[in-house]
PDB file of C-alpha atoms in Angstrom:
ATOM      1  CA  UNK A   1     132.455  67.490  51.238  1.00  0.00           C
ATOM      2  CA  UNK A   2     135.543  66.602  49.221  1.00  0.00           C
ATOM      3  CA  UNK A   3     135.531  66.602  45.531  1.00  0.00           C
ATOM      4  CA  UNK A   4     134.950  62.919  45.412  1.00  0.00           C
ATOM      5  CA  UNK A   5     132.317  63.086  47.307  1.00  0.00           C
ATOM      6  CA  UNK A   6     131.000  65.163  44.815  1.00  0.00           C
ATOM      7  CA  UNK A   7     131.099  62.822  42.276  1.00  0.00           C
ATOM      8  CA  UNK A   8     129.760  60.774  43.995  1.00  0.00           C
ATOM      9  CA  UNK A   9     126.466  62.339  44.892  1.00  0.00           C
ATOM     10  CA  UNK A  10     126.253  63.507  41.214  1.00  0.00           C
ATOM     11  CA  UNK A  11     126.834  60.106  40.083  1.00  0.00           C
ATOM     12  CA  UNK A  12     124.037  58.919  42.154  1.00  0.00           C
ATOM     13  CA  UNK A  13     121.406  61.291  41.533  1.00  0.00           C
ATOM     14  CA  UNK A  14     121.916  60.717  37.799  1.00  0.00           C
ATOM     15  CA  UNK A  15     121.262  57.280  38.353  1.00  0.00           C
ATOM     16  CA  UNK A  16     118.084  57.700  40.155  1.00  0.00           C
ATOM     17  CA  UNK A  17     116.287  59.937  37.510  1.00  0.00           C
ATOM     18  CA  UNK A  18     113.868  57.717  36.027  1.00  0.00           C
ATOM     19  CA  UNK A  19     112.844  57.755  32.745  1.00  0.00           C
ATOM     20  CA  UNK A  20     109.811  59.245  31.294  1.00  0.00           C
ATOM     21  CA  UNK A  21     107.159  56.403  31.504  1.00  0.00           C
ATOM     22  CA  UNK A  22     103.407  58.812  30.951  1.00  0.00           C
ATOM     23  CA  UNK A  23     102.772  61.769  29.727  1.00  0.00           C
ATOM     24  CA  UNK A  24     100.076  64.400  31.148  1.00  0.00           C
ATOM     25  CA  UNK A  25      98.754  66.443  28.169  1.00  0.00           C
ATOM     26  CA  UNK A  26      96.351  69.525  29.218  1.00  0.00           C
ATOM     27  CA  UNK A  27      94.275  70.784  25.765  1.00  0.00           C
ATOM     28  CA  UNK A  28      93.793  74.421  25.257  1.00  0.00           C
ATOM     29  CA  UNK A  29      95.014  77.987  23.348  1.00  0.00           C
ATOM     30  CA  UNK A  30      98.438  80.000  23.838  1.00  0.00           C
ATOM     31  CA  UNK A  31      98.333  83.680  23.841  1.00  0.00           C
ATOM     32  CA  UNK A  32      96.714  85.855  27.104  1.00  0.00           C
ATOM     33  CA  UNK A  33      93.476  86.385  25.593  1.00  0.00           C
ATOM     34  CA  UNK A  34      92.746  82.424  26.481  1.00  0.00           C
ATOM     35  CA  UNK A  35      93.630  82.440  29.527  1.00  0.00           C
ATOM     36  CA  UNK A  36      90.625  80.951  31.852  1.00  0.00           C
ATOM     37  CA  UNK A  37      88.576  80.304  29.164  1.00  0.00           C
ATOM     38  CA  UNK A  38      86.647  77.257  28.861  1.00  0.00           C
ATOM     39  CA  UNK A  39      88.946  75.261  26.100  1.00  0.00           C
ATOM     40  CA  UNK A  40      91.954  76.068  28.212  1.00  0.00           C
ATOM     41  CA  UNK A  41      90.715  74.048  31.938  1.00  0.00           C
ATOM     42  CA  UNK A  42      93.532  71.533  30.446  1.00  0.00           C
ATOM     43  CA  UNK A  43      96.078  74.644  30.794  1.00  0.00           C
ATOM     44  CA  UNK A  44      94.355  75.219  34.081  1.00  0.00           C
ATOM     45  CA  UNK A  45      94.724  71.857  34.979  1.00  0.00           C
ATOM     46  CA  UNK A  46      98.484  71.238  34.604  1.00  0.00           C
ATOM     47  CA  UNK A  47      99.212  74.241  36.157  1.00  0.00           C
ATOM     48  CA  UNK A  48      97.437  72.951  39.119  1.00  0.00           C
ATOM     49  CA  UNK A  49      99.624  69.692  39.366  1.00  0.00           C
ATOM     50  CA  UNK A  50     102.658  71.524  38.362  1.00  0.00           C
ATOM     51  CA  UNK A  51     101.691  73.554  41.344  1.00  0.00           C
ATOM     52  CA  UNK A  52     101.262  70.741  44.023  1.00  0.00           C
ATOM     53  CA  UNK A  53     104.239  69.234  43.256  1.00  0.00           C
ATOM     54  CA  UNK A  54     106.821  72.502  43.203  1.00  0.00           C
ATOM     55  CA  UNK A  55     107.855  72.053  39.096  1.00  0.00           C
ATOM     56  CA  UNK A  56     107.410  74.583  36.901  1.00  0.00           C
ATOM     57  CA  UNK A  57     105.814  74.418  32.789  1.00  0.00           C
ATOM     58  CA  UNK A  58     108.090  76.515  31.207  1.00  0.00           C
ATOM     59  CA  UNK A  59     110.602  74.135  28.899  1.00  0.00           C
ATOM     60  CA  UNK A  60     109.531  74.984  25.365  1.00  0.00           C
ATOM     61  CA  UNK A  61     109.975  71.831  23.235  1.00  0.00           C
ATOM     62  CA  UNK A  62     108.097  69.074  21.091  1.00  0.00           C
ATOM     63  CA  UNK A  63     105.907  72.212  19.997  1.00  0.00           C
ATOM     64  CA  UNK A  64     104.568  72.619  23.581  1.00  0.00           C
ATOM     65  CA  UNK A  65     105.697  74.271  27.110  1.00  0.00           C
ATOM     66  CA  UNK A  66     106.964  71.199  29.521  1.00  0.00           C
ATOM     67  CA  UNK A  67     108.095  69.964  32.737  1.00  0.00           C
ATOM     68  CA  UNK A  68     108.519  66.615  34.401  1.00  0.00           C
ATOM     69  CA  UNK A  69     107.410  65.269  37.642  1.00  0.00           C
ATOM     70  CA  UNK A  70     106.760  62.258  39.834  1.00  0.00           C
ATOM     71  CA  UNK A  71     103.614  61.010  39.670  1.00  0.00           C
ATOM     72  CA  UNK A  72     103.379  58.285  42.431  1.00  0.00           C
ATOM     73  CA  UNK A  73     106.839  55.900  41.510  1.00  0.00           C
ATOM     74  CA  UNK A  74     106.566  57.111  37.995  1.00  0.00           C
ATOM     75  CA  UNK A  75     108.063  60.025  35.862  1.00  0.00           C
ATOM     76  CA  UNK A  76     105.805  61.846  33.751  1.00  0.00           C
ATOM     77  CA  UNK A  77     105.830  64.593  31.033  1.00  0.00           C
ATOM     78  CA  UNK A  78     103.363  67.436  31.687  1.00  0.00           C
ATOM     79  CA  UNK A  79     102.764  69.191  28.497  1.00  0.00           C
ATOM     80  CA  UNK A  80     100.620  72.230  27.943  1.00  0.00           C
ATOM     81  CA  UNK A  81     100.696  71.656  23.378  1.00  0.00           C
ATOM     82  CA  UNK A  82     101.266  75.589  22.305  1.00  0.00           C
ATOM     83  CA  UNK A  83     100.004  74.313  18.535  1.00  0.00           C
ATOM     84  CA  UNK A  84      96.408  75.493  19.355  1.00  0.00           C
ATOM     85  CA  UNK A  85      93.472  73.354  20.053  1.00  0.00           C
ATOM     86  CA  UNK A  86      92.919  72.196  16.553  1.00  0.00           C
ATOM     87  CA  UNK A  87      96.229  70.925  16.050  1.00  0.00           C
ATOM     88  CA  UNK A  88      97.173  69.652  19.804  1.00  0.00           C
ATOM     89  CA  UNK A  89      98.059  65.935  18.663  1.00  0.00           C
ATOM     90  CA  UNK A  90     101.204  67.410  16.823  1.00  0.00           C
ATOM     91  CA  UNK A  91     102.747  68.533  20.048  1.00  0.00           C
ATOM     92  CA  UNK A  92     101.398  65.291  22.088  1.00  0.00           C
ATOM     93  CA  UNK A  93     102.572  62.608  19.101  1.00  0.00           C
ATOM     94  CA  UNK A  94     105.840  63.975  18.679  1.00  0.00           C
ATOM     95  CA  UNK A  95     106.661  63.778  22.395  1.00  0.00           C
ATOM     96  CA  UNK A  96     105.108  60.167  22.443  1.00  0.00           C
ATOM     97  CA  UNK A  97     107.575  58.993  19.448  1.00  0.00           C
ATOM     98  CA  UNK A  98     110.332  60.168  20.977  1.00  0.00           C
ATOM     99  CA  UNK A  99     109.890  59.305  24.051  1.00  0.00           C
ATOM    100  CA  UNK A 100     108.130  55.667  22.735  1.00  0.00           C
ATOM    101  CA  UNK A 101     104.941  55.747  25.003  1.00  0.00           C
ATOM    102  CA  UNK A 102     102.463  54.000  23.855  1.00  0.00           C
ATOM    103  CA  UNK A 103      98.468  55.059  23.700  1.00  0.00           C
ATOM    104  CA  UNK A 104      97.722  53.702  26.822  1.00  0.00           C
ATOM    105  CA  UNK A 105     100.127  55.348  28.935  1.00  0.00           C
ATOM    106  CA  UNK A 106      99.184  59.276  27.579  1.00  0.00           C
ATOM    107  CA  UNK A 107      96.742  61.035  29.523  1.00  0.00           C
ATOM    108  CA  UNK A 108      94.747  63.747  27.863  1.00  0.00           C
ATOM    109  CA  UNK A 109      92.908  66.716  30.756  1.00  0.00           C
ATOM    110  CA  UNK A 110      90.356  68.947  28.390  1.00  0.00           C
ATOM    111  CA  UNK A 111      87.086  70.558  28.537  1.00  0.00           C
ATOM    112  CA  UNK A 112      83.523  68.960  28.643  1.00  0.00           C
ATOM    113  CA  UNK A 113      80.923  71.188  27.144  1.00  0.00           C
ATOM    114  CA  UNK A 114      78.243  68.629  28.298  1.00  0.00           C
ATOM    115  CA  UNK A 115      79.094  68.211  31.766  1.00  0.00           C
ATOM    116  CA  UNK A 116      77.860  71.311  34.415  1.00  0.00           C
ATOM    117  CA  UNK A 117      80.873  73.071  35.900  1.00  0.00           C
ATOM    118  CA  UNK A 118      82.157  70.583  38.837  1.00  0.00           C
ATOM    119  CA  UNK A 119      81.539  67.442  36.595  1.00  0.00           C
ATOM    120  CA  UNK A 120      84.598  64.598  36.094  1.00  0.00           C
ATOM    121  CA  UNK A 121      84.192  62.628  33.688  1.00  0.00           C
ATOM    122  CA  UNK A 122      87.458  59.893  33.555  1.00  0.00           C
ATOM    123  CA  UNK A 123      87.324  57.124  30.431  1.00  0.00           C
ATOM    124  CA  UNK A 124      90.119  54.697  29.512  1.00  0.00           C
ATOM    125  CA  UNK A 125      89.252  55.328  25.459  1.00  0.00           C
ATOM    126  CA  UNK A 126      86.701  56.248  23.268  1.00  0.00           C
ATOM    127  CA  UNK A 127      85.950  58.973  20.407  1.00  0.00           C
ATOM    128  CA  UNK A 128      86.566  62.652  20.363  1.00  0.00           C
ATOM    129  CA  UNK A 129      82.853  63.531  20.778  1.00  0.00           C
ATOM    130  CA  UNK A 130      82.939  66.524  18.860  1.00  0.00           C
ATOM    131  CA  UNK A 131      86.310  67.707  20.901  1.00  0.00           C
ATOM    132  CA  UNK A 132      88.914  68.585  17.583  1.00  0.00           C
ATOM    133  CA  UNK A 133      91.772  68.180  20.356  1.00  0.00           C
ATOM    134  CA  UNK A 134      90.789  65.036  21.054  1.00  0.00           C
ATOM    135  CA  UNK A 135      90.242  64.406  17.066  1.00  0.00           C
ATOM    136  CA  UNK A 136      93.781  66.214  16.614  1.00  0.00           C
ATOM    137  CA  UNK A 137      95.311  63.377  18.825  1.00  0.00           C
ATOM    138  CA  UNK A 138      93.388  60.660  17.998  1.00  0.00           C
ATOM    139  CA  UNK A 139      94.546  60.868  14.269  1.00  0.00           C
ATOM    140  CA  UNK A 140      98.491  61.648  15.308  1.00  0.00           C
ATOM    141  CA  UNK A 141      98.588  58.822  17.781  1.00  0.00           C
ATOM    142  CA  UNK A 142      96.705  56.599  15.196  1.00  0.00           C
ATOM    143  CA  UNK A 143      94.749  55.349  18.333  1.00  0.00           C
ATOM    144  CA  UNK A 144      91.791  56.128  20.465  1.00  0.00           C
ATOM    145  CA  UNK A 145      93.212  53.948  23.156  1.00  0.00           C
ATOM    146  CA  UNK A 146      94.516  57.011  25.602  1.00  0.00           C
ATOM    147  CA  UNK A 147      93.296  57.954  28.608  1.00  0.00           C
ATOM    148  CA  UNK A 148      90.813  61.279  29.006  1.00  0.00           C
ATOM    149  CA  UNK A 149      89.892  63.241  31.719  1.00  0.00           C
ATOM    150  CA  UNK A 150      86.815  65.641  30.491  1.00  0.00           C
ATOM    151  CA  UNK A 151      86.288  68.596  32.964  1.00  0.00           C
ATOM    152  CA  UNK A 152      82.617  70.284  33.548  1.00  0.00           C
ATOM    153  CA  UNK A 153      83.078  73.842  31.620  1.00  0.00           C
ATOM    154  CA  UNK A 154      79.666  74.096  31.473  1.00  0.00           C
ATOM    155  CA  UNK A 155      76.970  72.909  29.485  1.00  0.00           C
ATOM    156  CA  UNK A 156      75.971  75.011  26.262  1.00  0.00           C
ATOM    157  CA  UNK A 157      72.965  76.921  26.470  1.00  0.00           C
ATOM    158  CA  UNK A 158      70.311  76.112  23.975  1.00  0.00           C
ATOM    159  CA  UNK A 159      70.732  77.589  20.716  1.00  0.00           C
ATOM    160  CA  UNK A 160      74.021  78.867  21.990  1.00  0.00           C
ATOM    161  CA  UNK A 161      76.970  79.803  20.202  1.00  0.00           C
ATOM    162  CA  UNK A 162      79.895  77.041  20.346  1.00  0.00           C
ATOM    163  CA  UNK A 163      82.470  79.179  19.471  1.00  0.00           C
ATOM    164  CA  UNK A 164      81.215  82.091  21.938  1.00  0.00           C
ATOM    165  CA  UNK A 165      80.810  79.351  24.601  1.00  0.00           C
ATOM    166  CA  UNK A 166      84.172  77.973  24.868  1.00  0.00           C
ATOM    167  CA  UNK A 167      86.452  80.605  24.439  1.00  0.00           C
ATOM    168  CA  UNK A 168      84.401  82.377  27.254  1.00  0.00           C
ATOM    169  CA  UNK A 169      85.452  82.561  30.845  1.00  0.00           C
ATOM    170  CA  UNK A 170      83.713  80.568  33.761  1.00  0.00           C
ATOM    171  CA  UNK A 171      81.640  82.846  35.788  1.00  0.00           C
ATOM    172  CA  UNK A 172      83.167  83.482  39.333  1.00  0.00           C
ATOM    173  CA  UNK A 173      80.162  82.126  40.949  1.00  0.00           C
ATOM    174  CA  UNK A 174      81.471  79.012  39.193  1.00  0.00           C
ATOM    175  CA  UNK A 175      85.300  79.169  39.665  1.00  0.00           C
ATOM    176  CA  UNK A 176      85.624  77.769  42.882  1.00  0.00           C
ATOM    177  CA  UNK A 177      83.469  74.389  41.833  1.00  0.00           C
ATOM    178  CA  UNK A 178      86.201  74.150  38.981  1.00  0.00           C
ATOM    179  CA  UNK A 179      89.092  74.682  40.826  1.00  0.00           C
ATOM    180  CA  UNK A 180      87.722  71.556  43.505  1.00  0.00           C
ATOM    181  CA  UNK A 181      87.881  69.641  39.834  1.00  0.00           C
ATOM    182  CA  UNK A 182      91.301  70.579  39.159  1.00  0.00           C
ATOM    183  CA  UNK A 183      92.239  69.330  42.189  1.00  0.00           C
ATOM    184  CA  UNK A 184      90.085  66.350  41.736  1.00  0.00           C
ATOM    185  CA  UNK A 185      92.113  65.238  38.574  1.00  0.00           C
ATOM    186  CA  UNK A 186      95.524  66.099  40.108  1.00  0.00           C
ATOM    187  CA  UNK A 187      94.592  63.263  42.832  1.00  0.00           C
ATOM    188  CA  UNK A 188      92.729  61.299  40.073  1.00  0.00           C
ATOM    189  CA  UNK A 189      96.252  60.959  38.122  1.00  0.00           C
ATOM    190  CA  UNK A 190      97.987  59.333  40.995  1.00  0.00           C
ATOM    191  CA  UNK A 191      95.823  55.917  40.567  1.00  0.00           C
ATOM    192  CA  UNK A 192      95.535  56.650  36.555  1.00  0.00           C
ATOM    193  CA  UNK A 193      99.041  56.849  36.272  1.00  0.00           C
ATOM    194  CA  UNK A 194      99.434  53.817  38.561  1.00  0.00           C
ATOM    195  CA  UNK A 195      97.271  52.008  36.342  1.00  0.00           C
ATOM    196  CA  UNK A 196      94.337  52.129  38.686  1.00  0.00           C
ATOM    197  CA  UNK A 197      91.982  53.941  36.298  1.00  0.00           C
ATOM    198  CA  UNK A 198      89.417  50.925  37.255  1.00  0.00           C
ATOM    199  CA  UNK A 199      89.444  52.833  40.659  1.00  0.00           C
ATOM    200  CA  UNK A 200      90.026  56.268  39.829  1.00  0.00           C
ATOM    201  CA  UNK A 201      86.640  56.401  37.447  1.00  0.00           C
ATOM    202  CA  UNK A 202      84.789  54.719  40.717  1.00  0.00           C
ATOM    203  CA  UNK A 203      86.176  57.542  43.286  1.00  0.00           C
ATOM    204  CA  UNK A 204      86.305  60.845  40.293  1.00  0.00           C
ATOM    205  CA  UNK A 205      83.540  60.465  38.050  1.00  0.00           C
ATOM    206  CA  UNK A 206      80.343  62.627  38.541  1.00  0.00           C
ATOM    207  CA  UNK A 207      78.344  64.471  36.355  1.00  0.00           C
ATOM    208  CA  UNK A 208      78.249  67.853  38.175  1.00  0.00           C
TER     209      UNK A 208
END
């Protein structure tokens, strides 16, 4: 290949890098005491699409660990927020100003304390029901017009503790019903992301 050739090629693969059009945030806690825990399936989660599609999480910026993907004929931010739970909207915001996406085309994966391990629950918008990163975003986006994916982690025992509950680990009689889900919501985000969510809630949802 001669030098111009080169150029070429480099010329045209910068031209087909699209821009980032959606970002994928997964909720949960830095640090290796979290890891598997209940509030950090949305960790779990993004590693799993990272996974399937051979890119790696690891660019630290907009307060969070990234990478970038295709996601069907669009490019997409994965972010895994590194602000803690309480405060994931900081991370998620900032990359949605810069990047100007609006509500509607950022994608939240986090934990669902009422749905059994297994459960999907996909929603177009709605409140935070009790979920402070889903409170956290809601106020730094200054809308609850995002999409959610809410992943089974279990539902809390009766007179449980909340605390105790989700920063414990899924049993491993569990795991494997979880890990089914992860890949559930990796497939789920091809017609989300499409904006076939219409069609992904009618093929992903279920309750357990």
């Amino acid at each position: 290949m001669s030098i111009f050739d080169l150029f070429k090629k480099i010329e045209k693969e910068k031209s087909d890098v699209r821009p980032i059009s959606a970002i994928i945030a997964g909720l949960g806690n830095p640090e290796s005491k979290y890891e598997r825990t209940r509030h950090n399936i949305g960790f779990d989660a993004i590693d799993c699409i990272a996974k399937k599609r051979g890119v790696k999480i690891d660019t630290a910026r907009f307060h969070a660990l990234t990478g970038d993907c295709l996601v069907g004929s669009e490019r997409v931010l994965l972010m895994k927020p590194q602000t803690y739970m309480n405060a994931s909207g900081e991370a998620v915001g900032e990359a949605a100003r810069f990047y100007k996406i609006p509500p509607e085309k950022v994608i939240v994966i986090c934990d669902d304390i009422n749905l059994a391990v297994g459960g999907l629950r996909i929603r177009k918008s709605g409140s935070a029901g009790g979920h402070n990163g889903l409170k956290s975003i809601i106020e730094h986006l200054g809308s609850e017009d995002f999409v959610r994916l809410r992943v089974g982690a279990g539902r809390l025992p009766e007179g449980g503790d909340m605390v105790s509950w989700v920063l414990g680990r899924v049993p491993a009689c569990d795991r494997q019903a979880l890990l089914d889900r992860l890949e559930d919501c990796s497939d789920a985000l091809e017609m989300v992301v499409s904006g076939d969510i219409d069609g992904a809630m009618g093929k992903f949802n279920r309750k357990s």
